[in-house]
Each structure stands twice: as structure tokens, then as C-alpha cells.
PDB file of C-alpha atoms in Angstrom:
ATOM      1  CA  MET A   1      94.406 121.858 137.311  1.00 68.00           C
ATOM      2  CA  THR A   2      93.568 118.442 138.756  1.00 81.00           C
ATOM      3  CA  LEU A   3      91.448 116.139 136.578  1.00 89.00           C
ATOM      4  CA  SER A   4      89.105 113.691 138.310  1.00 95.00           C
ATOM      5  CA  ILE A   5      88.728 110.397 136.443  1.00 97.00           C
ATOM      6  CA  ALA A   6      85.986 107.976 137.484  1.00 98.00           C
ATOM      7  CA  HIS A   7      86.312 104.227 136.954  1.00 98.00           C
ATOM      8  CA  LEU A   8      84.871 100.963 138.209  1.00 96.00           C
ATOM      9  CA  GLY A   9      86.503 100.043 141.512  1.00 94.00           C
ATOM     10  CA  PRO A  10      87.814  98.978 143.925  1.00 93.00           C
ATOM     11  CA  THR A  11      91.515  99.479 143.279  1.00 94.00           C
ATOM     12  CA  GLY A  12      93.052  96.958 140.896  1.00 95.00           C
ATOM     13  CA  THR A  13      90.308  96.585 138.276  1.00 96.00           C
ATOM     14  CA  TYR A  14      91.002  96.499 134.560  1.00 96.00           C
ATOM     15  CA  ALA A  15      88.996  99.739 134.321  1.00 97.00           C
ATOM     16  CA  GLU A  16      91.472 101.372 136.705  1.00 97.00           C
ATOM     17  CA  GLN A  17      94.305  99.999 134.582  1.00 96.00           C
ATOM     18  CA  ALA A  18      92.727 101.582 131.488  1.00 96.00           C
ATOM     19  CA  ALA A  19      92.258 104.841 133.398  1.00 96.00           C
ATOM     20  CA  ILE A  20      95.943 104.834 134.367  1.00 95.00           C
ATOM     21  CA  SER A  21      96.860 104.307 130.702  1.00 94.00           C
ATOM     22  CA  TYR A  22      94.704 107.309 129.822  1.00 94.00           C
ATOM     23  CA  VAL A  23      96.417 109.398 132.496  1.00 93.00           C
ATOM     24  CA  ASN A  24      99.799 108.423 131.035  1.00 91.00           C
ATOM     25  CA  LEU A  25      98.609 109.617 127.629  1.00 89.00           C
ATOM     26  CA  LEU A  26      97.528 112.938 129.126  1.00 88.00           C
ATOM     27  CA  LYS A  27     100.942 113.453 130.696  1.00 85.00           C
ATOM     28  CA  LYS A  28     102.395 113.563 127.185  1.00 79.00           C
ATOM     29  CA  SER A  29     100.164 116.434 126.110  1.00 76.00           C
ATOM     30  CA  THR A  30      99.171 118.371 129.246  1.00 77.00           C
ATOM     31  CA  ASP A  31     100.649 119.502 132.548  1.00 74.00           C
ATOM     32  CA  SER A  32      97.461 118.695 134.455  1.00 74.00           C
ATOM     33  CA  GLU A  33      97.465 116.287 137.377  1.00 82.00           C
ATOM     34  CA  ALA A  34      94.868 113.519 137.637  1.00 90.00           C
ATOM     35  CA  ILE A  35      93.144 111.797 140.525  1.00 95.00           C
ATOM     36  CA  LEU A  36      91.450 108.418 140.075  1.00 96.00           C
ATOM     37  CA  CYS A  37      87.986 108.020 141.624  1.00 96.00           C
ATOM     38  CA  PRO A  38      86.691 104.431 142.005  1.00 97.00           C
ATOM     39  CA  TYR A  39      82.926 103.799 141.945  1.00 97.00           C
ATOM     40  CA  PRO A  40      81.022 100.605 142.858  1.00 95.00           C
ATOM     41  CA  SER A  41      79.361 100.128 139.452  1.00 95.00           C
ATOM     42  CA  ILE A  42      79.664 101.136 135.803  1.00 96.00           C
ATOM     43  CA  ALA A  43      76.393 103.047 136.029  1.00 97.00           C
ATOM     44  CA  GLN A  44      77.625 105.100 139.000  1.00 97.00           C
ATOM     45  CA  THR A  45      80.887 105.755 137.155  1.00 98.00           C
ATOM     46  CA  LEU A  46      79.026 107.361 134.244  1.00 98.00           C
ATOM     47  CA  GLN A  47      76.580 109.124 136.545  1.00 98.00           C
ATOM     48  CA  ALA A  48      79.525 110.755 138.307  1.00 97.00           C
ATOM     49  CA  VAL A  49      80.417 112.553 135.066  1.00 97.00           C
ATOM     50  CA  ALA A  50      76.801 113.412 134.252  1.00 97.00           C
ATOM     51  CA  GLN A  51      76.397 114.973 137.717  1.00 96.00           C
ATOM     52  CA  GLY A  52      79.718 116.833 137.612  1.00 95.00           C
ATOM     53  CA  GLU A  53      81.404 114.767 140.332  1.00 96.00           C
ATOM     54  CA  ALA A  54      84.159 113.737 137.913  1.00 96.00           C
ATOM     55  CA  LEU A  55      85.463 115.208 134.677  1.00 96.00           C
ATOM     56  CA  ILE A  56      86.071 111.904 132.864  1.00 97.00           C
ATOM     57  CA  ALA A  57      84.805 108.326 133.115  1.00 98.00           C
ATOM     58  CA  VAL A  58      86.651 105.298 131.760  1.00 98.00           C
ATOM     59  CA  VAL A  59      84.203 102.420 131.242  1.00 98.00           C
ATOM     60  CA  PRO A  60      84.340  99.028 129.479  1.00 97.00           C
ATOM     61  CA  VAL A  61      82.068  98.757 126.470  1.00 97.00           C
ATOM     62  CA  GLU A  62      83.031  95.583 124.594  1.00 96.00           C
ATOM     63  CA  ASN A  63      85.052  92.428 125.168  1.00 95.00           C
ATOM     64  CA  SER A  64      86.487  90.330 122.360  1.00 94.00           C
ATOM     65  CA  ILE A  65      85.109  87.101 123.904  1.00 92.00           C
ATOM     66  CA  GLU A  66      81.822  88.071 125.566  1.00 91.00           C
ATOM     67  CA  GLY A  67      80.760  91.034 123.437  1.00 93.00           C
ATOM     68  CA  SER A  68      79.061  94.201 124.636  1.00 94.00           C
ATOM     69  CA  VAL A  69      79.013  95.399 128.230  1.00 95.00           C
ATOM     70  CA  THR A  70      75.295  96.053 128.415  1.00 95.00           C
ATOM     71  CA  MET A  71      75.428  98.168 131.580  1.00 95.00           C
ATOM     72  CA  THR A  72      77.551 100.711 129.735  1.00 97.00           C
ATOM     73  CA  LEU A  73      75.224 100.818 126.726  1.00 97.00           C
ATOM     74  CA  ASP A  74      72.059 101.079 128.832  1.00 96.00           C
ATOM     75  CA  THR A  75      73.479 103.856 131.019  1.00 97.00           C
ATOM     76  CA  MET A  76      74.766 105.867 128.042  1.00 97.00           C
ATOM     77  CA  TRP A  77      71.236 105.755 126.610  1.00 96.00           C
ATOM     78  CA  GLN A  78      69.624 106.788 129.888  1.00 96.00           C
ATOM     79  CA  LEU A  79      71.948 109.729 130.564  1.00 96.00           C
ATOM     80  CA  ASP A  80      71.923 112.839 128.408  1.00 90.00           C
ATOM     81  CA  ASP A  81      74.839 115.131 127.632  1.00 91.00           C
ATOM     82  CA  LEU A  82      77.603 112.526 127.653  1.00 97.00           C
ATOM     83  CA  GLN A  83      80.095 112.123 124.809  1.00 96.00           C
ATOM     84  CA  ILE A  84      82.855 109.659 123.934  1.00 97.00           C
ATOM     85  CA  GLN A  85      86.273 111.263 123.599  1.00 95.00           C
ATOM     86  CA  LEU A  86      88.455 108.235 122.923  1.00 95.00           C
ATOM     87  CA  ALA A  87      88.445 104.434 122.876  1.00 96.00           C
ATOM     88  CA  LEU A  88      91.227 102.392 124.479  1.00 96.00           C
ATOM     89  CA  VAL A  89      91.782  98.703 123.732  1.00 97.00           C
ATOM     90  CA  LEU A  90      93.394  96.872 126.646  1.00 96.00           C
ATOM     91  CA  PRO A  91      94.674  93.268 126.594  1.00 95.00           C
ATOM     92  CA  ILE A  92      93.044  91.181 129.331  1.00 95.00           C
ATOM     93  CA  ILE A  93      95.095  88.460 131.037  1.00 95.00           C
ATOM     94  CA  HIS A  94      92.991  86.779 133.702  1.00 96.00           C
ATOM     95  CA  THR A  95      94.562  85.261 136.809  1.00 97.00           C
ATOM     96  CA  LEU A  96      93.108  82.936 139.415  1.00 97.00           C
ATOM     97  CA  ILE A  97      93.909  84.314 142.865  1.00 97.00           C
ATOM     98  CA  SER A  98      93.423  82.341 146.085  1.00 97.00           C
ATOM     99  CA  CYS A  99      94.931  81.494 149.466  1.00 96.00           C
ATOM    100  CA  ALA A 100      93.727  77.891 149.076  1.00 95.00           C
ATOM    101  CA  ALA A 101      96.253  75.108 149.532  1.00 91.00           C
ATOM    102  CA  SER A 102      95.409  73.629 146.121  1.00 91.00           C
ATOM    103  CA  LEU A 103      92.826  73.754 143.327  1.00 94.00           C
ATOM    104  CA  ASP A 104      91.069  70.771 144.927  1.00 93.00           C
ATOM    105  CA  THR A 105      90.171  72.799 148.041  1.00 95.00           C
ATOM    106  CA  ILE A 106      88.552  75.704 146.148  1.00 96.00           C
ATOM    107  CA  LYS A 107      84.759  75.701 146.472  1.00 97.00           C
ATOM    108  CA  THR A 108      83.781  79.183 145.207  1.00 97.00           C
ATOM    109  CA  VAL A 109      85.120  81.558 142.550  1.00 97.00           C
ATOM    110  CA  TYR A 110      84.199  85.251 142.531  1.00 97.00           C
ATOM    111  CA  SER A 111      84.522  87.794 139.755  1.00 96.00           C
ATOM    112  CA  HIS A 112      82.652  90.134 137.441  1.00 94.00           C
ATOM    113  CA  PRO A 113      80.179  88.183 135.239  1.00 94.00           C
ATOM    114  CA  GLN A 114      82.198  89.062 132.116  1.00 94.00           C
ATOM    115  CA  ALA A 115      85.388  87.625 133.622  1.00 95.00           C
ATOM    116  CA  LEU A 116      83.635  84.442 134.744  1.00 96.00           C
ATOM    117  CA  ALA A 117      82.238  83.974 131.240  1.00 95.00           C
ATOM    118  CA  GLN A 118      85.601  84.682 129.584  1.00 95.00           C
ATOM    119  CA  CYS A 119      87.157  81.857 131.645  1.00 96.00           C
ATOM    120  CA  SER A 120      84.233  79.412 131.534  1.00 96.00           C
ATOM    121  CA  GLY A 121      86.131  76.767 129.569  1.00 96.00           C
ATOM    122  CA  TRP A 122      89.115  76.790 131.941  1.00 96.00           C
ATOM    123  CA  LEU A 123      86.830  76.714 134.958  1.00 97.00           C
ATOM    124  CA  GLY A 124      84.893  73.799 133.509  1.00 96.00           C
ATOM    125  CA  GLN A 125      88.095  71.848 132.951  1.00 96.00           C
ATOM    126  CA  PHE A 126      89.974  72.535 136.184  1.00 96.00           C
ATOM    127  CA  LEU A 127      87.241  73.567 138.661  1.00 96.00           C
ATOM    128  CA  PRO A 128      84.109  71.827 137.342  1.00 96.00           C
ATOM    129  CA  THR A 129      82.274  71.644 140.672  1.00 95.00           C
ATOM    130  CA  VAL A 130      82.932  75.102 142.133  1.00 96.00           C
ATOM    131  CA  GLU A 131      80.204  77.668 142.699  1.00 97.00           C
ATOM    132  CA  LEU A 132      80.647  80.745 140.499  1.00 97.00           C
ATOM    133  CA  ILE A 133      79.568  83.929 142.268  1.00 96.00           C
ATOM    134  CA  PRO A 134      79.204  87.146 140.231  1.00 96.00           C
ATOM    135  CA  SER A 135      80.438  90.400 141.775  1.00 94.00           C
ATOM    136  CA  ASN A 136      80.399  94.048 140.713  1.00 91.00           C
ATOM    137  CA  SER A 137      84.054  93.998 139.666  1.00 93.00           C
ATOM    138  CA  THR A 138      87.067  91.710 139.332  1.00 94.00           C
ATOM    139  CA  THR A 139      88.539  93.048 142.591  1.00 95.00           C
ATOM    140  CA  GLU A 140      85.492  93.361 144.849  1.00 92.00           C
ATOM    141  CA  ALA A 141      85.990  89.908 146.418  1.00 92.00           C
ATOM    142  CA  LEU A 142      89.765  90.034 146.876  1.00 95.00           C
ATOM    143  CA  LEU A 143      89.540  91.233 150.478  1.00 90.00           C
ATOM    144  CA  LYS A 144      87.589  88.072 151.355  1.00 92.00           C
ATOM    145  CA  LEU A 145      90.250  85.633 150.247  1.00 95.00           C
ATOM    146  CA  LYS A 146      92.548  85.760 153.273  1.00 93.00           C
ATOM    147  CA  ASP A 147      89.592  84.893 155.520  1.00 93.00           C
ATOM    148  CA  ASP A 148      88.200  82.124 153.309  1.00 95.00           C
ATOM    149  CA  LEU A 149      90.747  79.520 152.222  1.00 95.00           C
ATOM    150  CA  THR A 150      88.150  77.801 150.017  1.00 96.00           C
ATOM    151  CA  ALA A 151      87.481  80.910 147.907  1.00 97.00           C
ATOM    152  CA  ALA A 152      89.185  82.231 144.777  1.00 97.00           C
ATOM    153  CA  ALA A 153      88.748  85.221 142.497  1.00 97.00           C
ATOM    154  CA  ILE A 154      89.489  85.948 138.858  1.00 97.00           C
ATOM    155  CA  SER A 155      91.351  89.207 138.443  1.00 96.00           C
ATOM    156  CA  SER A 156      94.693  90.481 137.110  1.00 95.00           C
ATOM    157  CA  LYS A 157      98.320  89.929 138.141  1.00 95.00           C
ATOM    158  CA  ARG A 158      98.418  93.611 139.038  1.00 94.00           C
ATOM    159  CA  ALA A 159      95.488  93.173 141.432  1.00 96.00           C
ATOM    160  CA  ALA A 160      97.134  90.148 143.080  1.00 96.00           C
ATOM    161  CA  HIS A 161     100.261  92.194 143.723  1.00 96.00           C
ATOM    162  CA  LEU A 162      98.307  95.205 144.993  1.00 95.00           C
ATOM    163  CA  TYR A 163      96.417  93.064 147.511  1.00 96.00           C
ATOM    164  CA  ASN A 164      99.436  90.851 148.289  1.00 96.00           C
ATOM    165  CA  LEU A 165      97.604  87.660 147.370  1.00 97.00           C
ATOM    166  CA  PRO A 166      98.891  84.391 145.860  1.00 96.00           C
ATOM    167  CA  ILE A 167      98.463  83.639 142.156  1.00 96.00           C
ATOM    168  CA  VAL A 168      97.248  80.073 141.556  1.00 96.00           C
ATOM    169  CA  ALA A 169      97.078  80.187 137.728  1.00 95.00           C
ATOM    170  CA  THR A 170      97.467  82.824 135.064  1.00 95.00           C
ATOM    171  CA  GLY A 171      96.422  83.180 131.439  1.00 95.00           C
ATOM    172  CA  ILE A 172      93.132  81.372 132.110  1.00 96.00           C
ATOM    173  CA  SER A 173      90.995  83.135 129.486  1.00 95.00           C
ATOM    174  CA  ASP A 174      89.429  80.717 127.016  1.00 94.00           C
ATOM    175  CA  TYR A 175      90.987  82.670 124.138  1.00 93.00           C
ATOM    176  CA  PRO A 176      94.542  84.075 124.397  1.00 88.00           C
ATOM    177  CA  GLU A 177      93.841  87.268 122.428  1.00 91.00           C
ATOM    178  CA  ASN A 178      91.323  88.478 124.998  1.00 94.00           C
ATOM    179  CA  CYS A 179      90.950  92.260 125.010  1.00 96.00           C
ATOM    180  CA  THR A 180      88.427  94.871 126.150  1.00 96.00           C
ATOM    181  CA  ARG A 181      87.541  98.196 124.580  1.00 97.00           C
ATOM    182  CA  PHE A 182      87.012 101.067 127.019  1.00 98.00           C
ATOM    183  CA  TRP A 183      85.331 104.389 126.310  1.00 98.00           C
ATOM    184  CA  VAL A 184      86.714 107.615 127.720  1.00 97.00           C
ATOM    185  CA  VAL A 185      83.574 109.664 128.390  1.00 97.00           C
ATOM    186  CA  SER A 186      83.054 113.323 129.309  1.00 96.00           C
ATOM    187  CA  GLN A 187      80.188 115.774 129.368  1.00 95.00           C
ATOM    188  CA  ARG A 188      79.050 116.873 125.938  1.00 91.00           C
ATOM    189  CA  ASP A 189      80.873 119.809 124.325  1.00 84.00           C
ATOM    190  CA  GLN A 190      83.949 119.347 126.498  1.00 87.00           C
ATOM    191  CA  SER A 191      87.071 119.712 124.376  1.00 83.00           C
ATOM    192  CA  PRO A 192      89.119 116.500 124.008  1.00 82.00           C
ATOM    193  CA  LEU A 193      91.938 116.389 126.537  1.00 84.00           C
ATOM    194  CA  TYR A 194      94.094 114.066 124.456  1.00 80.00           C
ATOM    195  CA  LYS A 195      94.715 114.614 120.754  1.00 74.00           C
ATOM    196  CA  ASN A 196      96.912 112.654 118.365  1.00 71.00           C
ATOM    197  CA  SER A 197      96.490 112.879 114.620  1.00 62.00           C
ATOM    198  CA  SER A 198      98.318 109.559 114.109  1.00 63.00           C
ATOM    199  CA  LEU A 199      95.521 107.484 115.688  1.00 64.00           C
ATOM    200  CA  SER A 200      93.387 105.076 113.684  1.00 58.00           C
ATOM    201  CA  THR A 201      90.422 106.065 111.546  1.00 67.00           C
ATOM    202  CA  SER A 202      87.683 107.864 113.450  1.00 86.00           C
ATOM    203  CA  HIS A 203      84.603 106.005 114.620  1.00 93.00           C
ATOM    204  CA  THR A 204      81.184 107.290 115.628  1.00 96.00           C
ATOM    205  CA  SER A 205      78.879 105.565 118.106  1.00 97.00           C
ATOM    206  CA  LEU A 206      75.143 106.219 118.174  1.00 97.00           C
ATOM    207  CA  ALA A 207      71.876 104.645 119.231  1.00 96.00           C
ATOM    208  CA  PHE A 208      68.270 104.953 118.160  1.00 94.00           C
ATOM    209  CA  SER A 209      64.774 103.647 118.751  1.00 92.00           C
ATOM    210  CA  VAL A 210      62.231 103.083 115.998  1.00 88.00           C
ATOM    211  CA  PRO A 211      58.628 104.371 115.979  1.00 85.00           C
ATOM    212  CA  ALA A 212      57.072 100.897 115.735  1.00 77.00           C
ATOM    213  CA  ASN A 213      58.047  97.234 115.492  1.00 73.00           C
ATOM    214  CA  VAL A 214      56.948  96.751 111.879  1.00 71.00           C
ATOM    215  CA  PRO A 215      58.563  95.208 108.778  1.00 74.00           C
ATOM    216  CA  GLY A 216      61.369  97.440 107.530  1.00 71.00           C
ATOM    217  CA  ALA A 217      61.688  99.343 110.805  1.00 78.00           C
ATOM    218  CA  LEU A 218      65.389  98.446 111.065  1.00 85.00           C
ATOM    219  CA  VAL A 219      66.191  97.990 107.359  1.00 87.00           C
ATOM    220  CA  ASN A 220      65.384 101.586 106.455  1.00 84.00           C
ATOM    221  CA  PRO A 221      67.725 103.149 109.043  1.00 86.00           C
ATOM    222  CA  LEU A 222      70.560 100.798 108.078  1.00 88.00           C
ATOM    223  CA  GLN A 223      70.124 101.553 104.388  1.00 88.00           C
ATOM    224  CA  SER A 224      70.815 105.188 105.207  1.00 85.00           C
ATOM    225  CA  PHE A 225      74.444 104.150 105.726  1.00 89.00           C
ATOM    226  CA  ALA A 226      74.648 101.490 103.026  1.00 86.00           C
ATOM    227  CA  HIS A 227      73.478 103.802 100.244  1.00 84.00           C
ATOM    228  CA  LEU A 228      76.231 106.286 101.107  1.00 85.00           C
ATOM    229  CA  GLY A 229      78.977 103.674 101.449  1.00 87.00           C
ATOM    230  CA  VAL A 230      79.430 104.115 105.203  1.00 89.00           C
ATOM    231  CA  ASN A 231      80.598 100.938 106.940  1.00 90.00           C
ATOM    232  CA  LEU A 232      79.035  99.739 110.190  1.00 92.00           C
ATOM    233  CA  SER A 233      81.467  97.841 112.417  1.00 92.00           C
ATOM    234  CA  LYS A 234      78.906  96.813 115.032  1.00 93.00           C
ATOM    235  CA  ILE A 235      75.173  96.711 115.686  1.00 94.00           C
ATOM    236  CA  GLN A 236      73.687  95.700 119.043  1.00 93.00           C
ATOM    237  CA  SER A 237      70.054  95.540 120.148  1.00 93.00           C
ATOM    238  CA  ARG A 238      68.924  96.237 123.714  1.00 93.00           C
ATOM    239  CA  PRO A 239      65.369  96.176 125.130  1.00 91.00           C
ATOM    240  CA  THR A 240      63.746  99.588 125.549  1.00 87.00           C
ATOM    241  CA  LYS A 241      62.424  98.368 128.923  1.00 86.00           C
ATOM    242  CA  ARG A 242      59.048  99.856 127.959  1.00 83.00           C
ATOM    243  CA  SER A 243      57.449  96.795 126.401  1.00 81.00           C
ATOM    244  CA  LEU A 244      58.389  93.224 125.479  1.00 83.00           C
ATOM    245  CA  GLY A 245      59.653  93.086 121.894  1.00 79.00           C
ATOM    246  CA  GLU A 246      60.689  96.752 121.685  1.00 85.00           C
ATOM    247  CA  TYR A 247      64.385  97.419 121.137  1.00 88.00           C
ATOM    248  CA  LEU A 248      67.009 100.107 120.954  1.00 92.00           C
ATOM    249  CA  PHE A 249      69.828  99.730 118.446  1.00 94.00           C
ATOM    250  CA  PHE A 250      73.426 100.695 119.185  1.00 97.00           C
ATOM    251  CA  ILE A 251      75.690 101.186 116.182  1.00 96.00           C
ATOM    252  CA  ASP A 252      79.395 101.817 115.668  1.00 96.00           C
ATOM    253  CA  VAL A 253      80.200 103.524 112.372  1.00 94.00           C
ATOM    254  CA  GLU A 254      83.631 103.697 110.756  1.00 93.00           C
ATOM    255  CA  ALA A 255      83.461 107.404 109.988  1.00 91.00           C
ATOM    256  CA  ASP A 256      83.541 110.766 111.710  1.00 91.00           C
ATOM    257  CA  ALA A 257      80.172 112.431 112.284  1.00 91.00           C
ATOM    258  CA  SER A 258      81.460 115.656 110.732  1.00 89.00           C
ATOM    259  CA  GLU A 259      82.169 114.036 107.342  1.00 90.00           C
ATOM    260  CA  THR A 260      79.823 115.032 104.534  1.00 90.00           C
ATOM    261  CA  LYS A 261      78.597 111.492 103.852  1.00 90.00           C
ATOM    262  CA  MET A 262      77.967 110.935 107.568  1.00 91.00           C
ATOM    263  CA  GLN A 263      76.012 114.179 107.839  1.00 92.00           C
ATOM    264  CA  ALA A 264      73.842 112.982 104.943  1.00 91.00           C
ATOM    265  CA  ALA A 265      73.408 109.542 106.530  1.00 90.00           C
ATOM    266  CA  LEU A 266      72.431 111.033 109.899  1.00 91.00           C
ATOM    267  CA  SER A 267      69.897 113.359 108.276  1.00 92.00           C
ATOM    268  CA  ASP A 268      68.363 110.377 106.491  1.00 89.00           C
ATOM    269  CA  LEU A 269      68.473 108.304 109.677  1.00 89.00           C
ATOM    270  CA  ALA A 270      66.501 110.928 111.608  1.00 90.00           C
ATOM    271  CA  ILE A 271      63.554 110.369 109.264  1.00 89.00           C
ATOM    272  CA  TYR A 272      63.178 106.723 110.257  1.00 87.00           C
ATOM    273  CA  THR A 273      63.938 106.851 113.974  1.00 91.00           C
ATOM    274  CA  GLU A 274      61.918 107.814 117.043  1.00 92.00           C
ATOM    275  CA  ILE A 275      64.864 108.921 119.209  1.00 93.00           C
ATOM    276  CA  LEU A 276      68.408 109.314 117.871  1.00 94.00           C
ATOM    277  CA  LYS A 277      71.434 109.864 120.124  1.00 96.00           C
ATOM    278  CA  ILE A 278      74.947 110.536 118.849  1.00 95.00           C
ATOM    279  CA  PHE A 279      77.428 109.521 121.550  1.00 97.00           C
ATOM    280  CA  GLY A 280      80.389 111.048 119.773  1.00 94.00           C
ATOM    281  CA  SER A 281      83.174 110.584 117.242  1.00 94.00           C
ATOM    282  CA  TYR A 282      86.509 109.326 118.476  1.00 94.00           C
ATOM    283  CA  ASN A 283      89.696 107.445 117.645  1.00 93.00           C
ATOM    284  CA  VAL A 284      90.634 103.949 118.810  1.00 93.00           C
ATOM    285  CA  LEU A 285      94.001 103.433 120.494  1.00 93.00           C
ATOM    286  CA  ALA A 286      95.531 100.079 121.391  1.00 92.00           C
ATOM    287  CA  ILE A 287      97.475 100.113 124.636  1.00 89.00           C
ATOM    288  CA  SER A 288      99.843  97.581 126.161  1.00 77.00           C
ATOM    289  CA  GLU A 289      99.099  95.791 129.419  1.00 61.00           C
TER     290      GLU A 289
END
């Protein structure tokens, strides 16, 4: 059996690197082969799984410097029947790639908005006058560099080697412990492909909307967890896109949805929410670069 795994492309992205790490994990527990399928955007990556074009999607969801990847959260809310199977934490070491003769001749820097933001301090110090141009991924602009000697891109060492491009500077993130958490996503009710009982404590990710923007609208749902001693590791608001001032709330819970106290908390939560979506329970695995 050949497993199709969707990720943000083109070749060389950190998402592809995370997908390769996932494939290496699968090789330890299954004889299946895997094929990587790059997509132009995070939304299309998740849609590929929802539409049955791919079995698995590997998508970034949170960076240690810049926080949540909102495209992932918004698309998970919009699409039904997706579940998280696993979370992978990948160290991110950004590299400035360019064919320019020197830093002084660089006029534009391309990369994904998250990467540009994660290196904003370095860019401000060493390239204060360059134009920063967002792109769909950290590798999308690499093919332009050989034709434009005034352009640079922020990507990985691996990407520079894959595209045979010069590395101008490496380790340019503003914080050295930069890392990104990726979700491994499948269609709902699909059995996990990778299992390891030695992984860290299970987490559950969910999202909900509230019936009205009134006092206590958020407090009551959150108290459902507090009263039962269930810890929340993250809460993120996103606009519903229906009306100004209306929000969705994304929550990561440090518990498995099948636990008794979580079942009680979710039952209580349903009373106070308009729409409640459980994205799945999963383990978090740190992987090396």
C-alpha cells in the first residue's frame, strides 16, 4: 500500500521536512510506502485530505516565536471530518540564501510571512533597507534567485542544497530555540498509522463558537475545564468572518478526549457553545532537524 502525504510545497519546505520525519516514523511500524504530494498552500494541503486526494496532511500549526498559523486553524474549522493523529515539533534554523555578491547588494528578501517575522530583528540589523516580500512558502521564491542577483530568500540549509544555491548567513532567527509544531491530519475515524505508547501525555485540540457576545460567554466554557482540573495549554481567538466582534476559540487541552473528566468537561462545554468541533486527541513528538 502506498500512502499519499500532502504538505506545503514546493520541495524543500519545513513542512516537507516534517512530512519526511513522519514517513521515517512510519517505516518503523509499517511496511507501507509513502509518496509526498506538495500543494501551493496550507488550505489546499488540508483540502486534499478532505477530498480524498491524499491520505495524510502535515501542516504547521504553531511557531514558538510567531504563535499560531492562522491559515491552519481557519481551514480546520471550515472543513468537516478531519482529525489530528499526531503532533511533531521540528526545530527551525533559518538561512539567508542568495546569489548576490554581498549583503549590500540585496534589495529584496522573499519568504513565508512567518519566516520573515521570525527573522525581523536580524533583517532590521543587517538588511534594514530591503523590501520584504511575502510568499506562500519558504521555497517558492528560490527559483528566482539565479536570475535576480539582488534578491534573497529565507529558507533552510536543506532547501539551499536541494536548489544548489549559495548560503549567505545561517541561524538568523531572532531566537535560537525556534521551533514549529506540525499536525498530522487525516480523515475522521481513520485509524492512527503510527502508534507509540512512550510518547508524551495526550493532548486534545478543539474549537467552538458562542451563541452571543455577552458577558460570561467565554468564562462559562472555560470553567467547564477548570472545575474538573483539566489544564488548558493554549487558547486562541479567530474571527468568525460573519460579523465584526464575533470570534471562534481554539483550545489545546492537556488530556485525552476519552478520559472520564474530559468527557464530563465536553458535555458541560456543549451547553455553553453554539458550535463545538473536536479535532482529535494525539501525542506530541519532538523530532531532530
